[in-house]
PDB file of C-alpha atoms in Angstrom:
ATOM      1  CA  UNK N 601     104.587  -0.989  47.672  1.00  0.00           C
ATOM      2  CA  UNK N 602     105.276   2.503  48.230  1.00  0.00           C
ATOM      3  CA  UNK N 603     102.357   4.761  50.063  1.00  0.00           C
ATOM      4  CA  UNK N 604     101.214   6.211  46.263  1.00  0.00           C
ATOM      5  CA  UNK N 605     100.789   2.866  44.619  1.00  0.00           C
ATOM      6  CA  UNK N 606      98.921   1.233  47.209  1.00  0.00           C
ATOM      7  CA  UNK N 607      96.275   4.480  47.087  1.00  0.00           C
ATOM      8  CA  UNK N 608      96.055   4.142  43.728  1.00  0.00           C
ATOM      9  CA  UNK N 609      95.737  -0.072  43.954  1.00  0.00           C
ATOM     10  CA  UNK N 610      93.318   0.376  46.902  1.00  0.00           C
ATOM     11  CA  UNK N 611      91.238   2.954  44.993  1.00  0.00           C
ATOM     12  CA  UNK N 612      91.090   1.156  41.637  1.00  0.00           C
ATOM     13  CA  UNK N 613      89.433  -1.764  43.966  1.00  0.00           C
ATOM     14  CA  UNK N 614      87.198   0.315  45.327  1.00  0.00           C
ATOM     15  CA  UNK N 615      85.979   0.979  41.808  1.00  0.00           C
ATOM     16  CA  UNK N 616      85.981  -2.239  40.464  1.00  0.00           C
ATOM     17  CA  UNK N 617      83.968  -3.574  43.989  1.00  0.00           C
ATOM     18  CA  UNK N 618      81.256  -0.647  43.065  1.00  0.00           C
ATOM     19  CA  UNK N 619      81.544  -0.963  39.161  1.00  0.00           C
ATOM     20  CA  UNK N 620      79.053  -3.409  38.026  1.00  0.00           C
ATOM     21  CA  UNK N 621      77.948  -4.222  34.017  1.00  0.00           C
ATOM     22  CA  UNK N 622      75.752  -6.499  33.811  1.00  0.00           C
ATOM     23  CA  UNK N 623      74.157  -8.242  30.614  1.00  0.00           C
ATOM     24  CA  UNK N 624      70.899  -7.800  29.372  1.00  0.00           C
ATOM     25  CA  UNK N 625      70.004 -11.550  29.618  1.00  0.00           C
ATOM     26  CA  UNK N 626      68.612 -13.028  26.322  1.00  0.00           C
ATOM     27  CA  UNK N 627      66.629 -15.783  27.662  1.00  0.00           C
ATOM     28  CA  UNK N 628      63.424 -15.615  29.434  1.00  0.00           C
ATOM     29  CA  UNK N 629      59.832 -14.760  28.634  1.00  0.00           C
ATOM     30  CA  UNK N 630      60.113 -12.528  25.634  1.00  0.00           C
ATOM     31  CA  UNK N 631      56.869 -10.237  26.682  1.00  0.00           C
ATOM     32  CA  UNK N 632      55.729  -7.269  23.840  1.00  0.00           C
ATOM     33  CA  UNK N 633      54.356  -3.437  26.363  1.00  0.00           C
ATOM     34  CA  UNK N 634      51.154  -4.707  26.205  1.00  0.00           C
ATOM     35  CA  UNK N 635      51.944  -8.094  28.137  1.00  0.00           C
ATOM     36  CA  UNK N 636      51.429 -10.443  25.729  1.00  0.00           C
ATOM     37  CA  UNK N 637      54.703 -12.446  25.621  1.00  0.00           C
ATOM     38  CA  UNK N 638      55.626 -15.300  23.120  1.00  0.00           C
ATOM     39  CA  UNK N 639      56.326 -18.978  23.054  1.00  0.00           C
ATOM     40  CA  UNK N 640      56.671 -21.622  21.033  1.00  0.00           C
ATOM     41  CA  UNK N 641      54.760 -24.585  20.472  1.00  0.00           C
ATOM     42  CA  UNK N 642      55.080 -28.282  19.423  1.00  0.00           C
ATOM     43  CA  UNK N 643      55.838 -27.192  16.021  1.00  0.00           C
ATOM     44  CA  UNK N 644      58.484 -24.769  16.538  1.00  0.00           C
ATOM     45  CA  UNK N 645      56.491 -22.098  15.420  1.00  0.00           C
ATOM     46  CA  UNK N 646      56.636 -19.299  17.198  1.00  0.00           C
ATOM     47  CA  UNK N 647      52.945 -17.846  18.866  1.00  0.00           C
ATOM     48  CA  UNK N 648      51.638 -15.285  21.564  1.00  0.00           C
ATOM     49  CA  UNK N 649      50.845 -17.352  24.885  1.00  0.00           C
ATOM     50  CA  UNK N 650      47.050 -17.290  25.656  1.00  0.00           C
ATOM     51  CA  UNK N 651      46.116 -14.686  27.765  1.00  0.00           C
ATOM     52  CA  UNK N 652      45.489 -16.706  30.836  1.00  0.00           C
ATOM     53  CA  UNK N 653      48.164 -18.975  30.678  1.00  0.00           C
ATOM     54  CA  UNK N 654      50.748 -19.107  33.095  1.00  0.00           C
ATOM     55  CA  UNK N 655      54.102 -19.182  32.009  1.00  0.00           C
ATOM     56  CA  UNK N 656      57.073 -22.562  32.942  1.00  0.00           C
ATOM     57  CA  UNK N 657      60.069 -23.443  31.171  1.00  0.00           C
ATOM     58  CA  UNK N 658      58.331 -24.803  28.433  1.00  0.00           C
ATOM     59  CA  UNK N 659      57.619 -21.298  27.627  1.00  0.00           C
ATOM     60  CA  UNK N 660      61.567 -19.637  27.605  1.00  0.00           C
ATOM     61  CA  UNK N 661      62.644 -18.823  24.654  1.00  0.00           C
ATOM     62  CA  UNK N 662      67.282 -17.504  24.337  1.00  0.00           C
ATOM     63  CA  UNK N 663      69.038 -16.337  21.658  1.00  0.00           C
ATOM     64  CA  UNK N 664      71.825 -18.534  20.643  1.00  0.00           C
ATOM     65  CA  UNK N 665      75.205 -17.767  19.520  1.00  0.00           C
ATOM     66  CA  UNK N 666      74.232 -15.695  16.811  1.00  0.00           C
ATOM     67  CA  UNK N 667      71.146 -14.473  18.040  1.00  0.00           C
ATOM     68  CA  UNK N 668      68.540 -16.248  16.615  1.00  0.00           C
ATOM     69  CA  UNK N 669      65.456 -16.696  19.094  1.00  0.00           C
ATOM     70  CA  UNK N 670      64.705 -20.398  19.957  1.00  0.00           C
ATOM     71  CA  UNK N 671      63.420 -22.440  22.510  1.00  0.00           C
ATOM     72  CA  UNK N 672      65.124 -22.679  25.834  1.00  0.00           C
ATOM     73  CA  UNK N 673      67.510 -25.379  26.410  1.00  0.00           C
ATOM     74  CA  UNK N 674      68.654 -24.135  29.330  1.00  0.00           C
ATOM     75  CA  UNK N 675      72.360 -23.150  27.914  1.00  0.00           C
ATOM     76  CA  UNK N 676      73.335 -20.002  27.235  1.00  0.00           C
ATOM     77  CA  UNK N 677      74.969 -18.337  23.962  1.00  0.00           C
ATOM     78  CA  UNK N 678      77.016 -20.640  21.574  1.00  0.00           C
ATOM     79  CA  UNK N 679      75.810 -23.346  23.987  1.00  0.00           C
ATOM     80  CA  UNK N 680      73.707 -26.100  23.226  1.00  0.00           C
ATOM     81  CA  UNK N 681      71.978 -26.846  20.107  1.00  0.00           C
ATOM     82  CA  UNK N 682      68.675 -25.034  20.284  1.00  0.00           C
ATOM     83  CA  UNK N 683      65.369 -25.142  17.791  1.00  0.00           C
ATOM     84  CA  UNK N 684      65.253 -22.139  16.324  1.00  0.00           C
ATOM     85  CA  UNK N 685      61.969 -20.550  16.179  1.00  0.00           C
ATOM     86  CA  UNK N 686      60.037 -19.890  13.119  1.00  0.00           C
ATOM     87  CA  UNK N 687      57.391 -17.328  12.833  1.00  0.00           C
ATOM     88  CA  UNK N 688      54.900 -18.283   9.610  1.00  0.00           C
ATOM     89  CA  UNK N 689      53.304 -14.726   8.701  1.00  0.00           C
ATOM     90  CA  UNK N 690      51.851 -13.521   5.314  1.00  0.00           C
ATOM     91  CA  UNK N 691      52.771 -16.876   3.334  1.00  0.00           C
ATOM     92  CA  UNK N 692      55.975 -16.826   4.833  1.00  0.00           C
ATOM     93  CA  UNK N 693      58.277 -18.475   7.451  1.00  0.00           C
ATOM     94  CA  UNK N 694      61.112 -16.482   8.954  1.00  0.00           C
ATOM     95  CA  UNK N 695      63.483 -16.719  11.649  1.00  0.00           C
ATOM     96  CA  UNK N 696      63.658 -13.940  13.990  1.00  0.00           C
ATOM     97  CA  UNK N 697      66.673 -12.723  15.018  1.00  0.00           C
ATOM     98  CA  UNK N 698      66.892 -10.930  18.535  1.00  0.00           C
ATOM     99  CA  UNK N 699      69.010  -7.300  19.080  1.00  0.00           C
ATOM    100  CA  UNK N 700      68.566  -5.283  21.946  1.00  0.00           C
ATOM    101  CA  UNK N 701      68.228  -1.766  20.891  1.00  0.00           C
ATOM    102  CA  UNK N 702      66.867   0.174  24.037  1.00  0.00           C
ATOM    103  CA  UNK N 703      66.539   0.784  27.231  1.00  0.00           C
ATOM    104  CA  UNK N 704      63.641   2.132  29.152  1.00  0.00           C
ATOM    105  CA  UNK N 705      62.841   1.703  33.373  1.00  0.00           C
ATOM    106  CA  UNK N 706      65.433  -0.276  34.196  1.00  0.00           C
ATOM    107  CA  UNK N 707      65.053  -2.850  31.780  1.00  0.00           C
ATOM    108  CA  UNK N 708      66.644  -3.826  28.317  1.00  0.00           C
ATOM    109  CA  UNK N 709      64.112  -3.130  24.968  1.00  0.00           C
ATOM    110  CA  UNK N 710      64.127  -5.720  22.060  1.00  0.00           C
ATOM    111  CA  UNK N 711      63.462  -5.152  18.447  1.00  0.00           C
ATOM    112  CA  UNK N 712      62.451  -8.729  17.322  1.00  0.00           C
ATOM    113  CA  UNK N 713      63.546  -8.724  13.583  1.00  0.00           C
ATOM    114  CA  UNK N 714      62.052 -11.006  10.775  1.00  0.00           C
ATOM    115  CA  UNK N 715      64.539 -12.660   8.431  1.00  0.00           C
ATOM    116  CA  UNK N 716      63.628 -15.172   5.638  1.00  0.00           C
ATOM    117  CA  UNK N 717      65.972 -17.764   5.456  1.00  0.00           C
ATOM    118  CA  UNK N 718      68.625 -17.460   3.370  1.00  0.00           C
ATOM    119  CA  UNK N 719      68.538 -13.387   2.999  1.00  0.00           C
ATOM    120  CA  UNK N 720      69.731 -10.058   4.741  1.00  0.00           C
ATOM    121  CA  UNK N 721      69.009  -8.061   7.507  1.00  0.00           C
ATOM    122  CA  UNK N 722      64.938  -7.065   6.717  1.00  0.00           C
ATOM    123  CA  UNK N 723      64.839  -4.017   8.789  1.00  0.00           C
ATOM    124  CA  UNK N 724      61.054  -4.715  10.183  1.00  0.00           C
ATOM    125  CA  UNK N 725      59.856  -5.914  13.290  1.00  0.00           C
ATOM    126  CA  UNK N 726      58.109  -8.246  14.652  1.00  0.00           C
ATOM    127  CA  UNK N 727      55.165  -6.922  16.557  1.00  0.00           C
ATOM    128  CA  UNK N 728      51.721  -6.814  18.423  1.00  0.00           C
ATOM    129  CA  UNK N 729      49.004  -5.004  16.670  1.00  0.00           C
ATOM    130  CA  UNK N 730      46.165  -3.335  18.383  1.00  0.00           C
ATOM    131  CA  UNK N 731      43.891  -7.110  16.684  1.00  0.00           C
ATOM    132  CA  UNK N 732      46.204  -8.646  19.473  1.00  0.00           C
ATOM    133  CA  UNK N 733      47.860 -10.341  16.802  1.00  0.00           C
ATOM    134  CA  UNK N 734      51.601 -10.752  15.619  1.00  0.00           C
ATOM    135  CA  UNK N 735      52.571  -8.781  12.437  1.00  0.00           C
ATOM    136  CA  UNK N 736      55.651  -7.578  11.337  1.00  0.00           C
ATOM    137  CA  UNK N 737      55.927  -4.128  10.970  1.00  0.00           C
ATOM    138  CA  UNK N 738      57.919  -1.560   9.498  1.00  0.00           C
ATOM    139  CA  UNK N 739      59.368   0.891  12.437  1.00  0.00           C
ATOM    140  CA  UNK N 740      60.239   0.343  16.402  1.00  0.00           C
ATOM    141  CA  UNK N 741      57.235   1.577  18.038  1.00  0.00           C
ATOM    142  CA  UNK N 742      55.855   0.484  20.962  1.00  0.00           C
ATOM    143  CA  UNK N 743      53.872  -2.640  19.947  1.00  0.00           C
ATOM    144  CA  UNK N 744      57.255  -3.840  18.363  1.00  0.00           C
ATOM    145  CA  UNK N 745      59.514  -3.046  21.986  1.00  0.00           C
ATOM    146  CA  UNK N 746      59.719  -6.973  23.463  1.00  0.00           C
ATOM    147  CA  UNK N 747      61.663  -7.242  27.150  1.00  0.00           C
ATOM    148  CA  UNK N 748      63.111 -10.377  28.535  1.00  0.00           C
ATOM    149  CA  UNK N 749      62.305 -11.483  31.990  1.00  0.00           C
ATOM    150  CA  UNK N 750      63.830 -14.424  33.449  1.00  0.00           C
TER     151      UNK N 750
END
């Protein structure tokens, strides 16, 4: 090695050591900005965890390889065979697509997009409304922002 290539390799290595790119987590506790946490019940229905109830492994959710919100089976991405969560609201059964949409206060914020089975992207969002209930809204405002904690 000549001295120029040695220093170039050394500075590239130093840059690689200082630069870390982290993927946002898609597995954990999906919590609204208002502090409400999503959970999945025995019938695979998406609900809000009752206030004051402790978080546990059965409360965890994750996005599968196609970014559908599912019961966390301890696997990552396309691995495993997680059960999709179903949101029953307004007389319909929706699957929820997880969409990283923003970043603030050091955390990724997600839009959770309700989509009817066999339908296209809906451009609506799951939200926690003023009555502390799950709802579907047309804009990704504060009530529709979720963060995922491990």
